Coordinates of C-alpha atoms in Angstrom, one line a residue:
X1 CA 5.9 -8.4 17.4
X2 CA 4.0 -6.8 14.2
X3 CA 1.2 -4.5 15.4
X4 CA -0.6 -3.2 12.0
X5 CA -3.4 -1.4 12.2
X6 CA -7.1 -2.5 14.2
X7 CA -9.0 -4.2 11.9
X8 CA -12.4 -6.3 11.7
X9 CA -12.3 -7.5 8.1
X10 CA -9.7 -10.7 6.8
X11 CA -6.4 -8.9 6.6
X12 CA -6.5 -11.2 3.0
X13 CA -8.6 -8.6 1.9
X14 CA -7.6 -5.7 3.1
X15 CA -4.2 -6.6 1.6
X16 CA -5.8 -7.3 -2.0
X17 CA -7.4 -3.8 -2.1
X18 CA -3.8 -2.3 -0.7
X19 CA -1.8 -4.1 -3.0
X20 CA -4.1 -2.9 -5.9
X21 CA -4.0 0.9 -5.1
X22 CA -0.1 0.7 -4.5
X23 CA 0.3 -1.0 -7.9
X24 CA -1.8 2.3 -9.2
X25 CA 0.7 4.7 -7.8
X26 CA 2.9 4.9 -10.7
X27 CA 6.0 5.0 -9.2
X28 CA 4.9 2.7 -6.2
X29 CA 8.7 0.9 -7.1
X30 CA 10.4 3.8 -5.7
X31 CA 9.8 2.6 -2.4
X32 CA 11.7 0.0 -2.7
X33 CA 14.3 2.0 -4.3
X34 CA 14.7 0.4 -7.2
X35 CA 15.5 2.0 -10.8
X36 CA 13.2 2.4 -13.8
X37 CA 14.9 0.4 -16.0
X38 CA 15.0 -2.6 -13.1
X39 CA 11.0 -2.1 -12.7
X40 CA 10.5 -1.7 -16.5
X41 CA 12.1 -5.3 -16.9
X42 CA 10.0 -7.4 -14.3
X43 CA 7.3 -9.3 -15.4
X44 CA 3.6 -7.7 -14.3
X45 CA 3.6 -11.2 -11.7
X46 CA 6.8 -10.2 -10.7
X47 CA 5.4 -6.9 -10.3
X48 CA 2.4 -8.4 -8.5
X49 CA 3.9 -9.9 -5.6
X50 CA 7.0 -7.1 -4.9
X51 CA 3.1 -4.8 -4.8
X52 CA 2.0 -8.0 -2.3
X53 CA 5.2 -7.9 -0.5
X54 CA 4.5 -3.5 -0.4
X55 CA 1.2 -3.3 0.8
X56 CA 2.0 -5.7 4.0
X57 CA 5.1 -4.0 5.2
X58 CA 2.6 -0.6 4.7
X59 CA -0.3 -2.1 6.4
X60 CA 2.2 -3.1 9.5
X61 CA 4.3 0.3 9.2
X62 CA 0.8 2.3 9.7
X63 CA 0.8 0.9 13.1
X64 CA 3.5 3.3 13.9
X65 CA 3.7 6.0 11.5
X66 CA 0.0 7.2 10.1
X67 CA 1.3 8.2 7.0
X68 CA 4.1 6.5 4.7
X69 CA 5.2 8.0 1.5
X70 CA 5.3 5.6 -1.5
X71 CA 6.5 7.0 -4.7
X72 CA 4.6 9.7 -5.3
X73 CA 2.1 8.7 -3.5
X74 CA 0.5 9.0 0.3
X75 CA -0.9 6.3 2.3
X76 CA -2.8 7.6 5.5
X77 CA -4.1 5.3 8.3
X78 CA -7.2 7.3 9.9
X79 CA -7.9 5.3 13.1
X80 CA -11.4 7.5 13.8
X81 CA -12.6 6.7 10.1
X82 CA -11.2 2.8 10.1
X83 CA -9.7 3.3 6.6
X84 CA -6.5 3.2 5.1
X85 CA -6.6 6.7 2.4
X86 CA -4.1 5.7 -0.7
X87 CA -3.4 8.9 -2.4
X88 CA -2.7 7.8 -6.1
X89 CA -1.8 11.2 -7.1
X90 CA -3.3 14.6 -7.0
X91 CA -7.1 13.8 -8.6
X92 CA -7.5 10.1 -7.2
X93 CA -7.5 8.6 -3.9
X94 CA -8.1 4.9 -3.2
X95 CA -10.1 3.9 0.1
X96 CA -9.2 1.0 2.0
X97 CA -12.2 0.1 4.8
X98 CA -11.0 -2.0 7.8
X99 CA -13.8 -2.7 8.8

């Protein structure tokens, strides 16, 4: 059974704004540990819905680990907050409300 993380707002769009900060992490791809040069050659829809395919198995994982390395970046469920933190990089940080 797939727990995820409490939330009051449609999981649709939770998962829109997720997907959109993992696509900012640059080298979101890593997670998946795939090459440069295999990234590089994907077209951006392509791109798109491995992002999609990303941000659900992150929202889910949350539910068991509060924070999940992607790339270089961080992603950090805060249960007390209701928010999913997306750490781009150092200077930017994406905020994901649940509720």
């Amino acid at each position: 059974m797939r727990m995820g993380v409490k939330h009051a707002r449609e999981y649709v769009d939770i998962l829109g704004e997720l997907k959109e900060a993992l696509n900012s992490i640059g080298d979101g791809y890593l997670f998946f540990e795939m090459e440069t040069a295999d990234w590089e050659q994907l077209e951006e829809p392509q791109r798109l819905e491995l992002m999609e395919a990303l941000a659900d198995d992150v929202f889910y994982a949350l539910g068991e680990d509060p924070v999940i390395h992607v790339g270089g970046g961080i992603v950090t469920y805060r249960p007390k907050h209701h928010i999913i933190e997306v750490s781009v990089d150092e200077k930017e940080s994406r905020i994901i409300r649940l509720i």
